[in-house]
mmCIF file of C-alpha atoms in Angstrom:
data_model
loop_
_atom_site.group_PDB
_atom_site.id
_atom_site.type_symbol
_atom_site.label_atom_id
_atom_site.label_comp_id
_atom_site.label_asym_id
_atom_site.label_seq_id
_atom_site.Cartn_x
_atom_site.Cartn_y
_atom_site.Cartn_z
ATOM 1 C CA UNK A 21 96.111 85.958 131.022
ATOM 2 C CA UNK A 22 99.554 85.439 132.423
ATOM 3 C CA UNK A 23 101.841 81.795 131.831
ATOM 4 C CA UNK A 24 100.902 78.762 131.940
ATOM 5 C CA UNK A 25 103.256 77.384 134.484
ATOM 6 C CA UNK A 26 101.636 76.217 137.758
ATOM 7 C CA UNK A 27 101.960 79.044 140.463
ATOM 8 C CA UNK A 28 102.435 77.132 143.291
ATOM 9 C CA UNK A 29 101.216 78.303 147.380
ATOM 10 C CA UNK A 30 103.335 77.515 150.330
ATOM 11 C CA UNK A 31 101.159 75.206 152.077
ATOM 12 C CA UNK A 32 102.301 77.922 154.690
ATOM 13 C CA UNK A 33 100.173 80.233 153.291
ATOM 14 C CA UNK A 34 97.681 78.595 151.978
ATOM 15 C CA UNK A 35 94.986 80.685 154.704
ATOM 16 C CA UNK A 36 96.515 84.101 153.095
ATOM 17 C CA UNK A 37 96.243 83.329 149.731
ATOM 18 C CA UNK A 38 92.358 81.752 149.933
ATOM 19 C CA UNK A 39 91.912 85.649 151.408
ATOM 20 C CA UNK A 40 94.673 87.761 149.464
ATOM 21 C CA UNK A 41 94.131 86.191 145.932
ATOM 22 C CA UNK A 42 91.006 84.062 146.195
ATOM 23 C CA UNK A 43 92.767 80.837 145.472
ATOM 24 C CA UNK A 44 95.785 78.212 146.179
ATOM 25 C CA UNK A 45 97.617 75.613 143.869
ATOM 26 C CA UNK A 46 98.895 73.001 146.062
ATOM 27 C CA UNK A 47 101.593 70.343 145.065
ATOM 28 C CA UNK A 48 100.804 66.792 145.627
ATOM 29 C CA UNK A 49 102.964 66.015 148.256
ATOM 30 C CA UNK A 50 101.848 69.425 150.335
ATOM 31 C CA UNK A 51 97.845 67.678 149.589
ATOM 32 C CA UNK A 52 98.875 64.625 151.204
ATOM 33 C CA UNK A 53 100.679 66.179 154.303
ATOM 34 C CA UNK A 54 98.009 68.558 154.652
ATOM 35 C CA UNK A 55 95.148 65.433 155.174
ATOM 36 C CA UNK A 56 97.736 63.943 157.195
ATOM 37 C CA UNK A 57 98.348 60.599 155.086
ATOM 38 C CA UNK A 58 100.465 59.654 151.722
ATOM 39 C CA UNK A 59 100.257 59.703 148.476
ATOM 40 C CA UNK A 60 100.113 55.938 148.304
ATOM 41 C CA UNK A 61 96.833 55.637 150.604
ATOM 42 C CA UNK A 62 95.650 58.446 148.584
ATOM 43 C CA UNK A 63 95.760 56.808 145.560
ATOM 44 C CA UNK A 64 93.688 53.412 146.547
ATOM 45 C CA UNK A 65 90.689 55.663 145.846
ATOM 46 C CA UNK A 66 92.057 56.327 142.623
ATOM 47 C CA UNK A 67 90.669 52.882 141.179
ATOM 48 C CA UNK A 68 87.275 53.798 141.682
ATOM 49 C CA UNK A 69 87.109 56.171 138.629
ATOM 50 C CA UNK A 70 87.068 53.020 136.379
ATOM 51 C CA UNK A 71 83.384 52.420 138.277
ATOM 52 C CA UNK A 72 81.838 55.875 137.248
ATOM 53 C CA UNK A 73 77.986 55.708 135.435
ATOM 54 C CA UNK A 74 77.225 58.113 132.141
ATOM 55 C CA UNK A 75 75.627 61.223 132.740
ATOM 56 C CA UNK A 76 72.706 61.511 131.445
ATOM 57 C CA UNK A 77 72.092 64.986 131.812
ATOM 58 C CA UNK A 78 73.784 66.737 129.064
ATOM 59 C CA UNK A 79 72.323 69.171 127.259
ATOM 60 C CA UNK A 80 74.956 68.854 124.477
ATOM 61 C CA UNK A 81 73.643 65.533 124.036
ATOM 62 C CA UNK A 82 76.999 64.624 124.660
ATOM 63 C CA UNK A 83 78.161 60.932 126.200
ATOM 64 C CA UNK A 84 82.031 62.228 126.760
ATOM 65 C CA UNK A 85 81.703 62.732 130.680
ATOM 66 C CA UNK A 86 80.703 59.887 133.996
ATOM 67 C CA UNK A 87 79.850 60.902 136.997
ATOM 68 C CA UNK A 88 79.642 59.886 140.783
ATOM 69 C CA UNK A 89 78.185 62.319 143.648
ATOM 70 C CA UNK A 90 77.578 62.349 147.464
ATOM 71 C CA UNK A 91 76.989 64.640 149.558
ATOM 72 C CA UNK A 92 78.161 65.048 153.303
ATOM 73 C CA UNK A 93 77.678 67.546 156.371
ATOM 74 C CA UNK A 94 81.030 68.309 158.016
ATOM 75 C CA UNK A 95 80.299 69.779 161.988
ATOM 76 C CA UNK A 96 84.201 70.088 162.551
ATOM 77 C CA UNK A 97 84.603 67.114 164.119
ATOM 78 C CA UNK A 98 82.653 64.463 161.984
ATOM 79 C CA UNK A 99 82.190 64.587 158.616
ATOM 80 C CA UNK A 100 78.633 62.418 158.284
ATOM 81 C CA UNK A 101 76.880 61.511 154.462
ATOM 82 C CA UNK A 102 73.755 62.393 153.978
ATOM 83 C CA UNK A 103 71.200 60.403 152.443
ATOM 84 C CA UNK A 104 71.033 60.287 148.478
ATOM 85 C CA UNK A 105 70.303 63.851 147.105
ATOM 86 C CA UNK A 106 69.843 65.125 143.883
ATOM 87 C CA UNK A 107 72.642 67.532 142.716
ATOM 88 C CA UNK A 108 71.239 71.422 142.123
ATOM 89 C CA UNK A 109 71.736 74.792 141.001
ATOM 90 C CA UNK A 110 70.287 77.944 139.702
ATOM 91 C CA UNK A 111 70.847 78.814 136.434
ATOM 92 C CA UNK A 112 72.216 82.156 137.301
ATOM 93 C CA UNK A 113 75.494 79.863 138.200
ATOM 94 C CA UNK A 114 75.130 77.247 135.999
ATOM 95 C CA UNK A 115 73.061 78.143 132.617
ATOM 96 C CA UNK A 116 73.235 74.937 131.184
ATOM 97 C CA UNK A 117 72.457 72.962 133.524
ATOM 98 C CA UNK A 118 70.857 75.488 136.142
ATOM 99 C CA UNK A 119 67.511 74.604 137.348
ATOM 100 C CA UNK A 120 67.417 70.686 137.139
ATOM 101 C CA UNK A 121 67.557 68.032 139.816
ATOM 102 C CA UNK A 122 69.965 65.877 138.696
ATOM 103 C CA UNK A 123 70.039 62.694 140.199
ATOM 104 C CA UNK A 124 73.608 60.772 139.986
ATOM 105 C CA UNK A 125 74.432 57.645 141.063
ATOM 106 C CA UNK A 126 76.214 57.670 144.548
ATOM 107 C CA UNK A 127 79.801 57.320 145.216
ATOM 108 C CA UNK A 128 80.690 54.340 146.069
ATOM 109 C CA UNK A 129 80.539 52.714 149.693
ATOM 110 C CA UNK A 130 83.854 51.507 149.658
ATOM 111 C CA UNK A 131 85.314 54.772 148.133
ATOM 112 C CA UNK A 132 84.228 56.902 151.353
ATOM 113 C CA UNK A 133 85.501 54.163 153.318
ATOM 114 C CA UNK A 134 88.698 54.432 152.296
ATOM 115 C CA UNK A 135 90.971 56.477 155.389
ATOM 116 C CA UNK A 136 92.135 58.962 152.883
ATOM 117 C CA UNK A 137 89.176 60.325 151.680
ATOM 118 C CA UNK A 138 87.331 61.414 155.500
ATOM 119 C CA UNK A 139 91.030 63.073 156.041
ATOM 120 C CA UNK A 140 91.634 64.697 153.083
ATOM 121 C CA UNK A 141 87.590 65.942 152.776
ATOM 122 C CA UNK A 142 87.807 67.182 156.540
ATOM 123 C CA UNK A 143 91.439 69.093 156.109
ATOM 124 C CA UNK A 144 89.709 70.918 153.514
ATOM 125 C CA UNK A 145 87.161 71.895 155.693
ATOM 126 C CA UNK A 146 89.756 72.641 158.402
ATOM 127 C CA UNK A 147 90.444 75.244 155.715
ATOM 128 C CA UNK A 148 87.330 76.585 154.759
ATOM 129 C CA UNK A 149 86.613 77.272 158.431
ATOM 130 C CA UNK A 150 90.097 79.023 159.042
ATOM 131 C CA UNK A 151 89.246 81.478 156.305
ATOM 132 C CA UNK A 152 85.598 81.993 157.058
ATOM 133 C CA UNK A 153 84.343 80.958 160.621
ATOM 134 C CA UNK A 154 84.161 77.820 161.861
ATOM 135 C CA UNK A 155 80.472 76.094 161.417
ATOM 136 C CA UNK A 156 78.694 73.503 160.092
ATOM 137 C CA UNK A 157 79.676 72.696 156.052
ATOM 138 C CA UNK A 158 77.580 71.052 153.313
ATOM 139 C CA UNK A 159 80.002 69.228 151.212
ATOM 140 C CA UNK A 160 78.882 67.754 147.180
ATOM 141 C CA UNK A 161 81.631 65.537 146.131
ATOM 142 C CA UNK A 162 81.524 64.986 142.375
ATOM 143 C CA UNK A 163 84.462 61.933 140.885
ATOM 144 C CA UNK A 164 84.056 63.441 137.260
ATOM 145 C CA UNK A 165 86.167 61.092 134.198
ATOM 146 C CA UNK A 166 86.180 62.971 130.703
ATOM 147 C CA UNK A 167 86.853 60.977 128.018
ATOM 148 C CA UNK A 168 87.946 61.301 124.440
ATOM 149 C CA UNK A 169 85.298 58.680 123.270
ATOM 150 C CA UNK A 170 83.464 60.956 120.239
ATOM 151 C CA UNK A 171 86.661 62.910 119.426
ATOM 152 C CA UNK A 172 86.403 65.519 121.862
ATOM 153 C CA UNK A 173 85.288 65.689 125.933
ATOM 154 C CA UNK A 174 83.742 69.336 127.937
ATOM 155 C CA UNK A 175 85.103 69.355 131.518
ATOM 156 C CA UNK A 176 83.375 72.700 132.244
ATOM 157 C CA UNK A 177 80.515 72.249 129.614
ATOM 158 C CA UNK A 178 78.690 75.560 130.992
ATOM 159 C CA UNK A 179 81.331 77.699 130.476
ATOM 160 C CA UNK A 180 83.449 79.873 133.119
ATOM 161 C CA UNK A 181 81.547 80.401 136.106
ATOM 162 C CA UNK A 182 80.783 80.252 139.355
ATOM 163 C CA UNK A 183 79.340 77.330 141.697
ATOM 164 C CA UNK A 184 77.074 79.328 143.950
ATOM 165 C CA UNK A 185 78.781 77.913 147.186
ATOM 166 C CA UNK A 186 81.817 79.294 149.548
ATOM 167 C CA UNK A 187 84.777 77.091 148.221
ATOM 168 C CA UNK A 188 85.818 74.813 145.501
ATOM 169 C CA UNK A 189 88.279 72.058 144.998
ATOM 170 C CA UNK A 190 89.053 70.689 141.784
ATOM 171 C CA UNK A 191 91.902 68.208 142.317
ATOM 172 C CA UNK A 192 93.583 66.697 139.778
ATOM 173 C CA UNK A 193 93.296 62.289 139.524
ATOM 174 C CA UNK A 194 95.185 61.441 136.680
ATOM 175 C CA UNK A 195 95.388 62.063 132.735
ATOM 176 C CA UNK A 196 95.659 59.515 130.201
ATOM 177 C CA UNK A 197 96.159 60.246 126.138
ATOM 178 C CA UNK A 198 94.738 63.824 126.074
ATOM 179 C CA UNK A 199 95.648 67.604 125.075
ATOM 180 C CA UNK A 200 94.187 70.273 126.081
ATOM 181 C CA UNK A 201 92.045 70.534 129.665
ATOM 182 C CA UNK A 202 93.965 73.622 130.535
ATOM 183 C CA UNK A 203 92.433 75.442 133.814
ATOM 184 C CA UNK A 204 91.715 79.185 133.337
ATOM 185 C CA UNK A 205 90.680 81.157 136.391
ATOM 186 C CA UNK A 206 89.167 85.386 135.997
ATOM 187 C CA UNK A 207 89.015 87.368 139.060
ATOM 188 C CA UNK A 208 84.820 87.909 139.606
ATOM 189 C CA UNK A 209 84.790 91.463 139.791
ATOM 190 C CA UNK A 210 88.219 92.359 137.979
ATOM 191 C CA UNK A 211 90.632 92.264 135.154
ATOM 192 C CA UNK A 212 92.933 89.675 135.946
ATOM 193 C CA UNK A 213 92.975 86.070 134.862
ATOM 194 C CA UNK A 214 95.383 82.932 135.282
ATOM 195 C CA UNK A 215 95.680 79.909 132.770
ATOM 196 C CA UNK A 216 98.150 76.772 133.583
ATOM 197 C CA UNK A 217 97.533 73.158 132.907
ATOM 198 C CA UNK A 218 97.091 70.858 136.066
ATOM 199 C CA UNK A 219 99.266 67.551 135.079
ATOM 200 C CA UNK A 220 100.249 65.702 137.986
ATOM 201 C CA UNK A 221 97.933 63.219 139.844
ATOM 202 C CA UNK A 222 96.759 65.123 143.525
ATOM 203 C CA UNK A 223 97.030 68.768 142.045
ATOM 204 C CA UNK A 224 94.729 70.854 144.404
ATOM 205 C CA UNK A 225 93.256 73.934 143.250
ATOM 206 C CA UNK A 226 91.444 75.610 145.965
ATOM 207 C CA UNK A 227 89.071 78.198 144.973
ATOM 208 C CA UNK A 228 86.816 81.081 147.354
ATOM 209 C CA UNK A 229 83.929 80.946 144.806
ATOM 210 C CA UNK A 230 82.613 84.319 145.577
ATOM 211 C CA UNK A 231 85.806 85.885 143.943
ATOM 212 C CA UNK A 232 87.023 83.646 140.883
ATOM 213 C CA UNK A 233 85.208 82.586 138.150
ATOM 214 C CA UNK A 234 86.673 78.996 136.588
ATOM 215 C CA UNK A 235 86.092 77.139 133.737
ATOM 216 C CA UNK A 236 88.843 74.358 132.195
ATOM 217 C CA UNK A 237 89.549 73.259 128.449
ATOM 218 C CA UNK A 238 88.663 71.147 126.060
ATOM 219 C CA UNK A 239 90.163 68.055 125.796
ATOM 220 C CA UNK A 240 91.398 66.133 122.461
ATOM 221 C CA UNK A 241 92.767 62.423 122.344
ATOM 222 C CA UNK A 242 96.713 62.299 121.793
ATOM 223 C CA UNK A 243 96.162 58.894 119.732
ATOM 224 C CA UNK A 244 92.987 56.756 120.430
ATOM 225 C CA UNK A 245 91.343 56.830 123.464
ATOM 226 C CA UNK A 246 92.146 59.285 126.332
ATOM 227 C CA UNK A 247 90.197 60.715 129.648
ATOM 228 C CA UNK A 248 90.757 62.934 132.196
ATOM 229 C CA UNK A 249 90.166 62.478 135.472
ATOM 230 C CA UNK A 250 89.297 64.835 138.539
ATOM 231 C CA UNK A 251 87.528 65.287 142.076
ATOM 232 C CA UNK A 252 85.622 68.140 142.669
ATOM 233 C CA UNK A 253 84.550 69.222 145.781
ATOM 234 C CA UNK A 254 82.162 72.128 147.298
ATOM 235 C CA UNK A 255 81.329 73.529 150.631
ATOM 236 C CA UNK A 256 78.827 76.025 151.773
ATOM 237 C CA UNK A 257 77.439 76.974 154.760
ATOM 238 C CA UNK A 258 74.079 77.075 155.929
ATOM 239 C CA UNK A 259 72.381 74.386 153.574
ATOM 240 C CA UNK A 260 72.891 72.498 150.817
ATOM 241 C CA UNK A 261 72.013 74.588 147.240
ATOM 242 C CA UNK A 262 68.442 73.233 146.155
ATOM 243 C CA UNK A 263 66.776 72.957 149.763
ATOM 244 C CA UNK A 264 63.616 74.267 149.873
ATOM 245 C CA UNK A 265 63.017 74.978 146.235
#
């Protein structure tokens, strides 16, 4: 495992790295140019976190993580929600939680209608088609907040792992009051891994799921009460995971 400290991409490079290394670290400011808007009209969505329902789904029998999730189909020139669907995957990437329709309440109306979050979803996908070829993407967005409620909170519950998709976001929203929630990456089929601790609000990790396996920390309250919060994102091509089965 090498340091700790943030390896930052040149936005620059950001193509060559999703293909040379299997991931990029993006700054906040190089997130905001890259969906074309700032960090201010960014942040109205940030709010919305403190609207996020309990989910009910943990195995753990844990109550330390909320939940929102949508999904949407991005054709490269509109990005378009789908009607309500129950979150999936196979337990061969999730063994958990693999196997179960989970049903989470939607993200918010007003959320998605905010300007920054159709630019900053589609720039992604701008992305995901420059590295693999341009076509239709099935996007989950997940608005995760783990808190610090029963003394400790499991971003990554399941473990390290894989999502069963193309690419993965996890950005960074915000931490309040908390240790710990350090991200640890492991190349899929070799020896190398990468641990650092995502601390500023807009972090981007971006993540070609075939070739790095991902997991983050535990987190611990500082003093009281603390949470941490983050946006996940997923595409793949061809259909959302779960159709048909």
């Amino acid at each position: 495992m090498s340091s700790p400290e943030p390896l930052y991409t040149d936005p620059s490079r950001l193509h060559e790295a999703l293909q040379g290394d299997g991931y990029g670290l993006l700054r906040p400011a190089d997130v905001a140019a890259l969906a074309g808007c700032s960090l201010g009209e960014l942040s109205a969505l940030v709010p919305s976190w403190d609207h996020l329902e309990l989910d009910n789904y943990l195995k753990d029998g844990g109550r330390y993580r909320r939940r929102r999730h949508s999904c949407f189909i991005d054709d490269g020139r509109t990005l378009a929600q789908t009607p309500h669907r129950a979150h999936w995957q196979p337990v061969e990437y999730n063994a958990l939680h693999g196997g179960m329709h989970r049903l989470f309440e939607p993200i918010e109306p007003a959320t998605i209608a905010q300007p920054a979050w159709k630019r900053l979803l589609r720039s992604l996908g701008a992305v995901c088609s420059s590295v693999r070829a341009a076509q239709p993407w099935y996007v989950e967005a997940h608005q995760f907040r783990i808190d610090t409620a029963d003394g400790i909170g499991r971003p990554t519950p399941e473990g390290a792992h894989r999502d069963g998709v193309d690419f993965v976001a996890v950005i960074l929203i915000g931490r309040t009051g908390i240790k710990g929630g350090e991200t640890r990456m492991f190349e899929a089929d070799g020896p190398r891994g990468l641990r650092f601790t995502m601390t500023e609000p807009w972090t981007l990790l971006l993540l070609d799921d075939a070739r790095v396996i991902h997991e983050s920390t535990p987190i611990q309250p500082l003093a009281g009460h603390g949470y941490r919060d983050t946006l996940v994102l997923t595409w793949r091509a061809r259909s959302f995971q779960g159709e048909g089965v």
